[in-house]
């Protein structure tokens, strides 16, 4: 079963998205420490509702999100969009939500005029890397040992894909 609806985020989604973000925190993908109260707002000047797509069940429960932004403010780089965040609620895993969010982000990026999509993923996050590869992303670079997490050095893997094929 996939989500019934993927839509742009709204300001009123902030509490649900913040809770989802905290609930899905994992050393598999996080480079920041586990969030502790008092929690920062989910939306701020660098994380605006218009940067997010959300997946929601028919009852309106948000089950996932993806953040899609230009990788830099440079005009010469505006043909690229970068995924900077993808989360799916544990209770909703295995339903194709991450794949649906990725595909919706490709459509949204194209709507915004992008012809290329990039992302960064931790080297040890094999499930995410497999999903990205299945959706057309290829490894374009690796920063070996870029992060020191939980007592070990972890690679930062850069992946990209064309949006024109």
mmCIF file of C-alpha atoms in Angstrom:
data_model
loop_
_atom_site.group_PDB
_atom_site.id
_atom_site.type_symbol
_atom_site.label_atom_id
_atom_site.label_comp_id
_atom_site.label_asym_id
_atom_site.label_seq_id
_atom_site.Cartn_x
_atom_site.Cartn_y
_atom_site.Cartn_z
ATOM 1 C CA UNK A 1 0.000 0.000 0.000
ATOM 2 C CA UNK A 2 1.446 3.358 -0.983
ATOM 3 C CA UNK A 3 0.467 6.765 0.355
ATOM 4 C CA UNK A 4 -2.772 8.060 -0.997
ATOM 5 C CA UNK A 5 -1.431 11.554 -1.395
ATOM 6 C CA UNK A 6 1.848 13.447 -1.784
ATOM 7 C CA UNK A 7 1.528 17.184 -1.484
ATOM 8 C CA UNK A 8 3.538 20.298 -0.654
ATOM 9 C CA UNK A 9 4.064 20.866 3.052
ATOM 10 C CA UNK A 10 2.078 23.562 4.838
ATOM 11 C CA UNK A 11 2.900 25.635 7.920
ATOM 12 C CA UNK A 12 0.317 23.657 9.887
ATOM 13 C CA UNK A 13 2.369 20.464 9.284
ATOM 14 C CA UNK A 14 5.208 21.726 11.485
ATOM 15 C CA UNK A 15 4.368 19.768 14.661
ATOM 16 C CA UNK A 16 3.780 16.503 12.777
ATOM 17 C CA UNK A 17 6.956 16.914 10.712
ATOM 18 C CA UNK A 18 9.025 17.784 13.773
ATOM 19 C CA UNK A 19 7.753 14.681 15.560
ATOM 20 C CA UNK A 20 8.414 12.521 12.490
ATOM 21 C CA UNK A 21 11.929 13.930 12.177
ATOM 22 C CA UNK A 22 12.703 13.142 15.834
ATOM 23 C CA UNK A 23 11.074 9.693 15.666
ATOM 24 C CA UNK A 24 13.100 8.683 12.608
ATOM 25 C CA UNK A 25 16.458 9.943 13.887
ATOM 26 C CA UNK A 26 19.060 7.217 13.378
ATOM 27 C CA UNK A 27 22.855 6.959 13.381
ATOM 28 C CA UNK A 28 22.431 5.321 9.967
ATOM 29 C CA UNK A 29 21.742 8.712 8.386
ATOM 30 C CA UNK A 30 22.170 11.459 10.989
ATOM 31 C CA UNK A 31 25.315 13.525 11.365
ATOM 32 C CA UNK A 32 23.833 15.606 14.178
ATOM 33 C CA UNK A 33 23.304 14.274 17.712
ATOM 34 C CA UNK A 34 19.881 12.917 18.670
ATOM 35 C CA UNK A 35 17.544 15.892 19.240
ATOM 36 C CA UNK A 36 16.756 16.744 22.854
ATOM 37 C CA UNK A 37 14.134 19.092 24.279
ATOM 38 C CA UNK A 38 13.564 21.931 23.929
ATOM 39 C CA UNK A 39 13.309 21.134 20.219
ATOM 40 C CA UNK A 40 14.152 23.645 17.537
ATOM 41 C CA UNK A 41 11.319 24.553 15.182
ATOM 42 C CA UNK A 42 11.075 22.243 12.162
ATOM 43 C CA UNK A 43 10.539 25.196 9.835
ATOM 44 C CA UNK A 44 12.909 28.157 9.864
ATOM 45 C CA UNK A 45 14.392 30.552 7.314
ATOM 46 C CA UNK A 46 16.507 27.743 5.817
ATOM 47 C CA UNK A 47 13.837 25.025 6.054
ATOM 48 C CA UNK A 48 10.680 26.508 4.575
ATOM 49 C CA UNK A 49 7.420 24.617 4.005
ATOM 50 C CA UNK A 50 7.745 25.164 0.250
ATOM 51 C CA UNK A 51 10.986 23.115 0.296
ATOM 52 C CA UNK A 52 9.170 19.963 1.433
ATOM 53 C CA UNK A 53 6.811 17.415 -0.031
ATOM 54 C CA UNK A 54 4.910 15.234 2.426
ATOM 55 C CA UNK A 55 3.236 11.855 2.128
ATOM 56 C CA UNK A 56 0.001 11.439 4.015
ATOM 57 C CA UNK A 57 -2.397 8.584 4.615
ATOM 58 C CA UNK A 58 -6.101 8.937 3.751
ATOM 59 C CA UNK A 59 -6.791 9.966 7.367
ATOM 60 C CA UNK A 60 -4.349 12.898 6.998
ATOM 61 C CA UNK A 61 -1.528 11.335 9.042
ATOM 62 C CA UNK A 62 1.837 12.412 7.669
ATOM 63 C CA UNK A 63 3.938 9.330 6.963
ATOM 64 C CA UNK A 64 6.993 10.858 5.306
ATOM 65 C CA UNK A 65 8.697 13.878 3.823
ATOM 66 C CA UNK A 66 11.386 14.852 1.355
ATOM 67 C CA UNK A 67 13.241 18.183 1.250
ATOM 68 C CA UNK A 68 14.209 19.516 -2.159
ATOM 69 C CA UNK A 69 16.264 22.684 -2.599
ATOM 70 C CA UNK A 70 18.757 24.328 -4.939
ATOM 71 C CA UNK A 71 22.217 23.177 -3.778
ATOM 72 C CA UNK A 72 23.601 26.731 -3.894
ATOM 73 C CA UNK A 73 22.187 30.251 -4.390
ATOM 74 C CA UNK A 74 24.273 30.669 -7.572
ATOM 75 C CA UNK A 75 22.377 31.417 -10.792
ATOM 76 C CA UNK A 76 24.714 29.105 -12.720
ATOM 77 C CA UNK A 77 23.606 26.196 -10.470
ATOM 78 C CA UNK A 78 19.836 26.718 -10.616
ATOM 79 C CA UNK A 79 19.338 23.804 -13.015
ATOM 80 C CA UNK A 80 20.113 21.413 -10.129
ATOM 81 C CA UNK A 81 17.987 20.395 -7.164
ATOM 82 C CA UNK A 82 19.349 18.571 -4.156
ATOM 83 C CA UNK A 83 17.572 16.249 -1.770
ATOM 84 C CA UNK A 84 18.457 17.329 1.748
ATOM 85 C CA UNK A 85 16.302 15.096 3.861
ATOM 86 C CA UNK A 86 14.068 12.086 3.365
ATOM 87 C CA UNK A 87 12.192 10.392 6.204
ATOM 88 C CA UNK A 88 9.460 7.771 6.448
ATOM 89 C CA UNK A 89 7.685 6.833 9.670
ATOM 90 C CA UNK A 90 8.702 3.407 10.979
ATOM 91 C CA UNK A 91 5.046 2.310 11.012
ATOM 92 C CA UNK A 92 4.773 3.112 7.290
ATOM 93 C CA UNK A 93 7.953 1.439 6.023
ATOM 94 C CA UNK A 94 7.704 -1.137 3.288
ATOM 95 C CA UNK A 95 4.798 0.609 1.548
ATOM 96 C CA UNK A 96 6.806 2.378 -1.165
ATOM 97 C CA UNK A 97 6.536 5.793 0.459
ATOM 98 C CA UNK A 98 10.214 6.738 0.079
ATOM 99 C CA UNK A 99 10.116 5.713 -3.587
ATOM 100 C CA UNK A 100 6.891 7.695 -4.136
ATOM 101 C CA UNK A 101 8.419 10.759 -2.455
ATOM 102 C CA UNK A 102 11.540 10.464 -4.621
ATOM 103 C CA UNK A 103 9.483 10.226 -7.798
ATOM 104 C CA UNK A 104 7.320 13.165 -6.748
ATOM 105 C CA UNK A 105 10.480 15.168 -6.052
ATOM 106 C CA UNK A 106 11.708 14.448 -9.594
ATOM 107 C CA UNK A 107 8.441 15.844 -10.971
ATOM 108 C CA UNK A 108 8.631 18.876 -8.684
ATOM 109 C CA UNK A 109 12.265 19.547 -9.616
ATOM 110 C CA UNK A 110 11.366 19.381 -13.306
ATOM 111 C CA UNK A 111 8.433 21.739 -12.666
ATOM 112 C CA UNK A 112 10.964 24.150 -11.127
ATOM 113 C CA UNK A 113 13.123 23.898 -14.265
ATOM 114 C CA UNK A 114 15.773 21.508 -12.959
ATOM 115 C CA UNK A 115 17.459 18.990 -15.233
ATOM 116 C CA UNK A 116 19.655 17.349 -12.592
ATOM 117 C CA UNK A 117 19.194 15.983 -9.060
ATOM 118 C CA UNK A 118 21.859 15.347 -6.439
ATOM 119 C CA UNK A 119 22.052 14.094 -2.873
ATOM 120 C CA UNK A 120 24.521 13.058 -0.197
ATOM 121 C CA UNK A 121 24.217 9.850 1.780
ATOM 122 C CA UNK A 122 26.373 8.251 4.448
ATOM 123 C CA UNK A 123 28.441 5.377 3.091
ATOM 124 C CA UNK A 124 27.128 2.865 5.637
ATOM 125 C CA UNK A 125 23.468 3.587 4.801
ATOM 126 C CA UNK A 126 23.102 0.638 2.450
ATOM 127 C CA UNK A 127 19.261 0.617 2.327
ATOM 128 C CA UNK A 128 19.126 4.272 1.229
ATOM 129 C CA UNK A 129 21.931 3.814 -1.290
ATOM 130 C CA UNK A 130 20.160 0.809 -2.812
ATOM 131 C CA UNK A 131 16.916 2.782 -3.141
ATOM 132 C CA UNK A 132 18.687 5.743 -4.741
ATOM 133 C CA UNK A 133 20.498 3.481 -7.206
ATOM 134 C CA UNK A 134 17.192 1.770 -8.081
ATOM 135 C CA UNK A 135 15.754 5.232 -8.821
ATOM 136 C CA UNK A 136 18.536 6.152 -11.243
ATOM 137 C CA UNK A 137 21.145 7.782 -9.006
ATOM 138 C CA UNK A 138 24.827 6.934 -9.501
ATOM 139 C CA UNK A 139 27.760 7.539 -7.175
ATOM 140 C CA UNK A 140 29.575 10.624 -8.439
ATOM 141 C CA UNK A 141 32.053 11.072 -5.629
ATOM 142 C CA UNK A 142 33.096 9.866 -2.210
ATOM 143 C CA UNK A 143 34.655 11.839 0.613
ATOM 144 C CA UNK A 144 36.357 9.033 2.571
ATOM 145 C CA UNK A 145 36.037 9.282 6.349
ATOM 146 C CA UNK A 146 34.336 12.682 6.110
ATOM 147 C CA UNK A 147 32.395 12.189 9.345
ATOM 148 C CA UNK A 148 33.412 10.708 12.693
ATOM 149 C CA UNK A 149 30.231 9.142 14.031
ATOM 150 C CA UNK A 150 29.814 6.860 17.001
ATOM 151 C CA UNK A 151 33.523 6.071 17.157
ATOM 152 C CA UNK A 152 34.111 5.395 13.471
ATOM 153 C CA UNK A 153 34.936 7.307 10.325
ATOM 154 C CA UNK A 154 32.111 7.285 7.779
ATOM 155 C CA UNK A 155 32.241 8.171 4.084
ATOM 156 C CA UNK A 156 30.086 10.928 2.595
ATOM 157 C CA UNK A 157 28.795 9.627 -0.750
ATOM 158 C CA UNK A 158 27.627 12.058 -3.411
ATOM 159 C CA UNK A 159 25.070 10.741 -5.876
ATOM 160 C CA UNK A 160 23.331 12.321 -8.833
ATOM 161 C CA UNK A 161 21.027 11.648 -11.746
ATOM 162 C CA UNK A 162 19.650 13.343 -14.806
ATOM 163 C CA UNK A 163 16.026 14.450 -14.803
ATOM 164 C CA UNK A 164 15.843 14.496 -18.596
ATOM 165 C CA UNK A 165 15.708 10.711 -19.107
#
